[in-house]
Amino acid sequence: MKADTQRSEIATGLSPSQGPLRECPFCRGLERFPVAERSGWNIVECANCQTVFIGNELSYAQQCLQHDWLDDYPKEMARRKAKHPILLFLSRYTRWLRPETNARLLKQTRRWKKGGKLVDFGCGDASFLARASEYFDVTGIELSPRLAAMSRESLPTGRILEGPVTQMAGRELPEGFFDMVTQFGYIEHEWQPVEGLRAAYRVLKPGGVTLIKTPNYASWNRRVMGMDWCGFHIPAHCNYFTPTTLAKMLRLAGFESLPRPLLNRLPTSDSLWMAARKA
Ligand SMILES: [Zn+2]
């Protein structure tokens, strides 16, 4: 019955605000305050635990068919360019000043583990994994079939699993096997983030570490830019974390938090970095 409902929603392109109400992904509560609305999508804050999220459900199948990241990302960038051409130009013009993304991701990863077995949740085109494979035995999981195909091309010898992390990790990956689970730009896309973190916990060895990078909802820039903040990709980003709400969710999944270097704690940063350990 549920599968039939999903299929008919895909076929009719039912407006998301008419879709089923989504429980708070942290406490499963239904009481919420409205935060913002764009194109029929409501961002809400849980009245019980302050988690900020998209308040209506979208199935993994709908996400794949209607909101592939390869399509949604350029659409959002075009929308921003039309609205803030100078800001976007400055951001691109100063890009050379910033460390190359995959080099920075690898440096942050190797703060915690120098090598071993690594799985990347939401591996995208696997450009990070290709670089990490110099030090780690790598596996990737990617929901988007087109990105998974790109991953297999950029990493012909690596293992790429295609499908939702919450299903693939449980079905395909052994328990207590990995030294490191990286999640760079994954958890804000995950409709079941607690299940995603529980999957990370399950596949890690005792002493294993997960490292997360996600937009920082507590950043000053979000308050200044409002709905034009770079962390808002609607509906691709369905969870919006502050350091407090992400730490609480990690604890719920069983993790112990790890110290955060000062540079990773600045409210001037649009990115929230957080590492946690399986005891
Ligand atoms: Zn809640």
Tab-separated table of C-alpha atoms and ligand atoms in Angstrom:
chain	number	residue	atom	x	y	z
A	1	MET	CA	0.000	0.000	0.000
A	2	LYS	CA	2.777	2.367	0.976
A	3	ALA	CA	4.752	1.528	-2.183
A	4	ASP	CA	1.615	2.245	-4.272
A	5	THR	CA	1.193	5.620	-2.602
A	6	GLN	CA	4.846	6.473	-3.306
A	7	ARG	CA	4.524	5.440	-6.947
A	8	SER	CA	1.403	7.553	-7.476
A	9	GLU	CA	3.103	10.568	-5.818
A	10	ILE	CA	6.057	10.168	-8.158
A	11	ALA	CA	3.703	9.916	-11.121
A	12	THR	CA	1.591	12.947	-10.195
A	13	GLY	CA	4.374	15.115	-8.762
A	14	LEU	CA	2.212	15.772	-5.676
A	15	SER	CA	3.084	19.038	-3.970
A	16	PRO	CA	5.408	18.300	-1.053
A	17	SER	CA	3.359	20.384	1.378
A	18	GLN	CA	0.514	17.944	0.705
A	19	GLY	CA	2.766	14.971	1.457
A	20	PRO	CA	2.765	13.120	4.760
A	21	LEU	CA	3.922	15.004	7.841
A	22	ARG	CA	7.489	14.109	8.832
A	23	GLU	CA	8.203	13.361	12.483
A	24	CYS	CA	11.106	15.239	14.077
A	25	PRO	CA	14.115	13.174	12.980
A	26	PHE	CA	15.584	13.398	16.506
A	27	CYS	CA	12.707	13.005	19.016
A	28	ARG	CA	9.909	11.907	16.633
A	29	GLY	CA	7.709	14.753	17.932
A	30	LEU	CA	5.032	16.344	15.754
A	31	GLU	CA	4.821	19.783	17.415
A	32	ARG	CA	6.841	22.319	15.461
A	33	PHE	CA	7.255	26.037	14.706
A	34	PRO	CA	7.484	27.289	11.123
A	35	VAL	CA	10.927	28.667	10.192
A	36	ALA	CA	10.629	29.308	6.459
A	37	GLU	CA	8.835	28.221	3.320
A	38	ARG	CA	10.041	27.978	-0.266
A	39	SER	CA	8.213	26.485	-3.263
A	40	GLY	CA	5.850	24.492	-1.081
A	41	TRP	CA	8.576	23.122	1.205
A	42	ASN	CA	8.317	24.013	4.894
A	43	ILE	CA	11.360	24.249	7.124
A	44	VAL	CA	10.304	23.809	10.753
A	45	GLU	CA	11.859	23.730	14.220
A	46	CYS	CA	10.834	20.980	16.632
A	47	ALA	CA	9.028	22.477	19.654
A	48	ASN	CA	10.510	19.764	21.864
A	49	CYS	CA	14.198	19.467	20.880
A	50	GLN	CA	14.968	22.461	18.563
A	51	THR	CA	16.032	20.265	15.640
A	52	VAL	CA	15.440	22.133	12.355
A	53	PHE	CA	14.224	20.070	9.406
A	54	ILE	CA	11.956	19.868	6.372
A	55	GLY	CA	8.560	19.070	7.834
A	56	ASN	CA	7.194	16.783	5.112
A	57	GLU	CA	8.338	13.367	3.971
A	58	LEU	CA	10.127	12.642	0.732
A	59	SER	CA	10.923	9.019	-0.051
A	60	TYR	CA	14.372	7.932	-1.216
A	61	ALA	CA	12.751	6.964	-4.545
A	62	GLN	CA	11.312	10.472	-5.015
A	63	GLN	CA	14.613	12.007	-4.008
A	64	CYS	CA	16.395	9.973	-6.702
A	65	LEU	CA	13.829	10.588	-9.433
A	66	GLN	CA	12.905	14.228	-8.844
A	67	HIS	CA	15.751	15.752	-6.847
A	68	ASP	CA	19.003	14.169	-7.985
A	69	TRP	CA	21.815	16.283	-6.523
A	70	LEU	CA	23.372	16.539	-9.988
A	71	ASP	CA	20.230	18.410	-11.127
A	72	ASP	CA	19.278	20.267	-7.939
A	73	TYR	CA	22.710	21.708	-7.163
A	74	PRO	CA	23.110	23.652	-10.464
A	75	LYS	CA	19.478	24.831	-10.205
A	76	GLU	CA	20.138	26.304	-6.770
A	77	MET	CA	23.393	27.932	-7.923
A	78	ALA	CA	21.571	29.505	-10.885
A	79	ARG	CA	18.870	30.847	-8.535
A	80	ARG	CA	21.562	32.414	-6.324
A	81	LYS	CA	23.477	33.848	-9.249
A	82	ALA	CA	20.318	35.598	-10.471
A	83	LYS	CA	19.665	37.023	-6.991
A	84	HIS	CA	23.221	37.794	-5.765
A	85	PRO	CA	25.537	37.925	-8.804
A	86	ILE	CA	28.249	39.921	-6.998
A	87	LEU	CA	28.404	37.644	-3.942
A	88	LEU	CA	28.694	34.567	-6.119
A	89	PHE	CA	31.337	36.204	-8.295
A	90	LEU	CA	33.397	37.147	-5.210
A	91	SER	CA	33.075	33.643	-3.812
A	92	ARG	CA	34.395	32.156	-7.073
A	93	TYR	CA	37.089	34.807	-7.456
A	94	THR	CA	38.512	34.077	-3.980
A	95	ARG	CA	38.286	30.284	-4.335
A	96	TRP	CA	42.039	29.978	-4.998
A	97	LEU	CA	42.646	31.372	-1.502
A	98	ARG	CA	40.874	28.427	0.076
A	99	PRO	CA	42.535	25.010	0.418
A	100	GLU	CA	41.374	22.536	-2.197
A	101	THR	CA	38.306	20.738	-0.809
A	102	ASN	CA	39.444	17.115	-0.990
A	103	ALA	CA	42.870	17.972	0.436
A	104	ARG	CA	41.157	19.645	3.382
A	105	LEU	CA	38.772	16.705	3.895
A	106	LEU	CA	41.683	14.266	3.878
A	107	LYS	CA	43.715	16.368	6.309
A	108	GLN	CA	40.765	16.497	8.733
A	109	THR	CA	40.230	12.725	8.351
A	110	ARG	CA	43.889	11.911	9.044
A	111	ARG	CA	43.820	13.923	12.259
A	112	TRP	CA	41.892	10.953	13.660
A	113	LYS	CA	43.121	7.916	11.715
A	114	LYS	CA	46.241	7.717	9.579
A	115	GLY	CA	45.065	4.679	7.632
A	116	GLY	CA	42.946	1.521	7.784
A	117	LYS	CA	39.473	0.767	6.447
A	118	LEU	CA	37.302	3.747	5.557
A	119	VAL	CA	33.719	4.019	4.330
A	120	ASP	CA	32.354	7.316	2.980
A	121	PHE	CA	28.592	7.859	3.387
A	122	GLY	CA	27.187	9.839	0.448
A	123	CYS	CA	30.423	9.562	-1.526
A	124	GLY	CA	29.179	11.704	-4.460
A	125	ASP	CA	31.549	11.307	-7.421
A	126	ALA	CA	34.166	9.639	-5.140
A	127	SER	CA	36.763	12.360	-5.757
A	128	PHE	CA	37.467	12.379	-2.001
A	129	LEU	CA	37.720	8.564	-1.919
A	130	ALA	CA	40.111	8.556	-4.875
A	131	ARG	CA	42.429	10.764	-2.853
A	132	ALA	CA	41.842	8.922	0.443
A	133	SER	CA	42.705	5.599	-1.239
A	134	GLU	CA	46.393	6.578	-0.994
A	135	TYR	CA	46.113	5.905	2.755
A	136	PHE	CA	42.922	3.905	3.303
A	137	ASP	CA	41.212	0.790	2.005
A	138	VAL	CA	38.063	2.602	0.768
A	139	THR	CA	34.345	1.878	0.292
A	140	GLY	CA	31.638	4.373	-0.715
A	141	ILE	CA	27.836	4.482	-0.523
A	142	GLU	CA	25.870	6.786	-2.828
A	143	LEU	CA	22.103	7.186	-3.303
A	144	SER	CA	22.149	8.897	-6.707
A	145	PRO	CA	22.556	6.304	-9.489
A	146	ARG	CA	24.301	8.861	-11.730
A	147	LEU	CA	26.799	9.850	-9.040
A	148	ALA	CA	27.370	6.175	-8.173
A	149	ALA	CA	28.231	5.547	-11.850
A	150	MET	CA	30.697	8.471	-11.760
A	151	SER	CA	32.167	7.025	-8.546
A	152	ARG	CA	32.813	3.674	-10.202
A	153	GLU	CA	34.632	5.459	-13.006
A	154	SER	CA	36.826	7.557	-10.720
A	155	LEU	CA	37.547	4.594	-8.446
A	156	PRO	CA	37.557	1.436	-10.599
A	157	THR	CA	39.211	-0.700	-7.906
A	158	GLY	CA	37.164	0.625	-4.970
A	159	ARG	CA	33.855	-0.706	-3.737
A	160	ILE	CA	30.858	1.553	-4.436
A	161	LEU	CA	27.438	0.590	-3.075
A	162	GLU	CA	24.417	2.225	-4.693
A	163	GLY	CA	21.327	3.021	-2.608
A	164	PRO	CA	20.276	4.627	0.684
A	165	VAL	CA	22.998	4.487	3.357
A	166	THR	CA	20.419	3.417	5.942
A	167	GLN	CA	19.652	0.292	3.887
A	168	MET	CA	22.973	-0.484	2.156
A	169	ALA	CA	25.193	-0.249	5.250
A	170	GLY	CA	23.029	-2.772	7.141
A	171	ARG	CA	22.714	-5.153	4.205
A	172	GLU	CA	26.211	-5.039	2.699
A	173	LEU	CA	28.699	-3.968	5.363
A	174	PRO	CA	29.922	-6.135	8.245
A	175	GLU	CA	29.611	-4.997	11.856
A	176	GLY	CA	32.748	-3.690	13.592
A	177	PHE	CA	34.796	-3.635	10.384
A	178	PHE	CA	35.836	0.000	9.683
A	179	ASP	CA	38.317	2.340	11.341
A	180	MET	CA	36.715	5.491	9.928
A	181	VAL	CA	33.294	6.560	8.617
A	182	THR	CA	33.392	9.889	6.792
A	183	GLN	CA	30.198	11.886	6.211
A	184	PHE	CA	30.954	14.997	4.166
A	185	GLY	CA	27.758	16.656	2.985
A	186	TYR	CA	25.701	13.559	3.720
A	187	ILE	CA	23.717	13.924	6.929
A	188	GLU	CA	21.874	17.079	5.828
A	189	HIS	CA	20.495	15.002	2.890
A	190	GLU	CA	19.495	11.967	4.972
A	191	TRP	CA	15.754	11.656	5.677
A	192	GLN	CA	16.538	9.276	8.565
A	193	PRO	CA	19.661	10.858	10.095
A	194	VAL	CA	19.565	8.898	13.374
A	195	GLU	CA	19.441	5.656	11.371
A	196	GLY	CA	22.383	6.934	9.293
A	197	LEU	CA	24.419	7.573	12.447
A	198	ARG	CA	23.412	4.196	13.902
A	199	ALA	CA	24.640	2.579	10.675
A	200	ALA	CA	27.995	4.372	11.125
A	201	TYR	CA	28.172	3.164	14.722
A	202	ARG	CA	27.413	-0.417	13.767
A	203	VAL	CA	30.071	-0.716	11.053
A	204	LEU	CA	32.852	0.914	13.113
A	205	LYS	CA	35.323	-1.070	15.165
A	206	PRO	CA	35.514	-0.139	18.863
A	207	GLY	CA	37.712	2.986	18.892
A	208	GLY	CA	36.636	3.816	15.333
A	209	VAL	CA	35.797	7.415	14.462
A	210	THR	CA	33.154	9.131	12.380
A	211	LEU	CA	33.873	12.581	10.986
A	212	ILE	CA	30.998	14.793	9.842
A	213	LYS	CA	30.953	17.985	7.778
A	214	THR	CA	27.560	19.643	7.319
A	215	PRO	CA	26.242	23.206	6.945
A	216	ASN	CA	26.378	25.091	10.248
A	217	TYR	CA	22.872	26.347	11.015
A	218	ALA	CA	24.327	28.309	13.967
A	219	SER	CA	26.678	30.297	11.690
A	220	TRP	CA	26.497	34.098	11.749
A	221	ASN	CA	26.232	34.081	7.971
A	222	ARG	CA	22.940	32.126	8.159
A	223	ARG	CA	21.473	34.867	10.382
A	224	VAL	CA	22.694	37.600	8.027
A	225	MET	CA	21.682	35.935	4.758
A	226	GLY	CA	18.361	34.436	5.908
A	227	MET	CA	16.843	32.249	3.213
A	228	ASP	CA	19.709	33.133	0.859
A	229	TRP	CA	22.207	31.344	3.114
A	230	CYS	CA	24.416	28.894	1.185
A	231	GLY	CA	23.376	26.012	3.498
A	232	PHE	CA	19.770	26.095	2.269
A	233	HIS	CA	19.365	23.619	-0.591
A	234	ILE	CA	15.661	22.838	-0.532
A	235	PRO	CA	14.580	20.034	-0.460
A	236	ALA	CA	17.981	18.321	-0.959
A	237	HIS	CA	19.060	19.436	2.514
A	238	CYS	CA	16.332	18.115	4.798
A	239	ASN	CA	18.112	18.558	8.180
A	240	TYR	CA	19.828	21.697	9.494
A	241	PHE	CA	22.208	21.146	12.395
A	242	THR	CA	23.738	23.339	15.063
A	243	PRO	CA	26.701	21.971	17.057
A	244	THR	CA	24.249	21.277	19.900
A	245	THR	CA	21.655	19.340	17.878
A	246	LEU	CA	24.287	17.311	16.007
A	247	ALA	CA	26.114	16.379	19.228
A	248	LYS	CA	22.802	15.253	20.777
A	249	MET	CA	22.015	13.095	17.749
A	250	LEU	CA	25.478	11.492	17.835
A	251	ARG	CA	24.983	10.631	21.512
A	252	LEU	CA	21.570	9.128	20.735
A	253	ALA	CA	23.268	6.843	18.181
A	254	GLY	CA	25.759	5.690	20.834
A	255	PHE	CA	28.799	7.875	20.033
A	256	GLU	CA	31.165	9.675	22.408
A	257	SER	CA	32.010	13.181	21.262
A	258	LEU	CA	35.629	14.107	20.505
A	259	PRO	CA	37.317	17.474	21.113
A	260	ARG	CA	36.735	20.135	18.468
A	261	PRO	CA	39.709	22.294	17.485
A	262	LEU	CA	39.104	26.049	17.838
A	263	LEU	CA	39.241	26.562	14.072
A	264	ASN	CA	36.336	24.115	13.681
A	265	ARG	CA	34.246	25.905	16.288
A	266	LEU	CA	34.075	29.408	14.859
A	267	PRO	CA	30.539	30.753	14.252
A	268	THR	CA	31.965	32.592	11.255
A	269	SER	CA	32.228	29.258	9.424
A	270	ASP	CA	29.348	28.006	7.286
A	271	SER	CA	30.592	24.462	7.850
A	272	LEU	CA	30.061	22.430	10.977
A	273	TRP	CA	32.766	19.819	11.588
A	274	MET	CA	32.296	17.199	14.254
A	275	ALA	CA	34.057	13.953	15.084
A	276	ALA	CA	32.797	11.225	17.411
A	277	ARG	CA	34.084	7.869	18.574
A	278	LYS	CA	32.650	4.425	19.156
A	279	ALA	CA	33.804	3.474	22.670
B	1	ZN	ZN	12.404	16.950	18.141
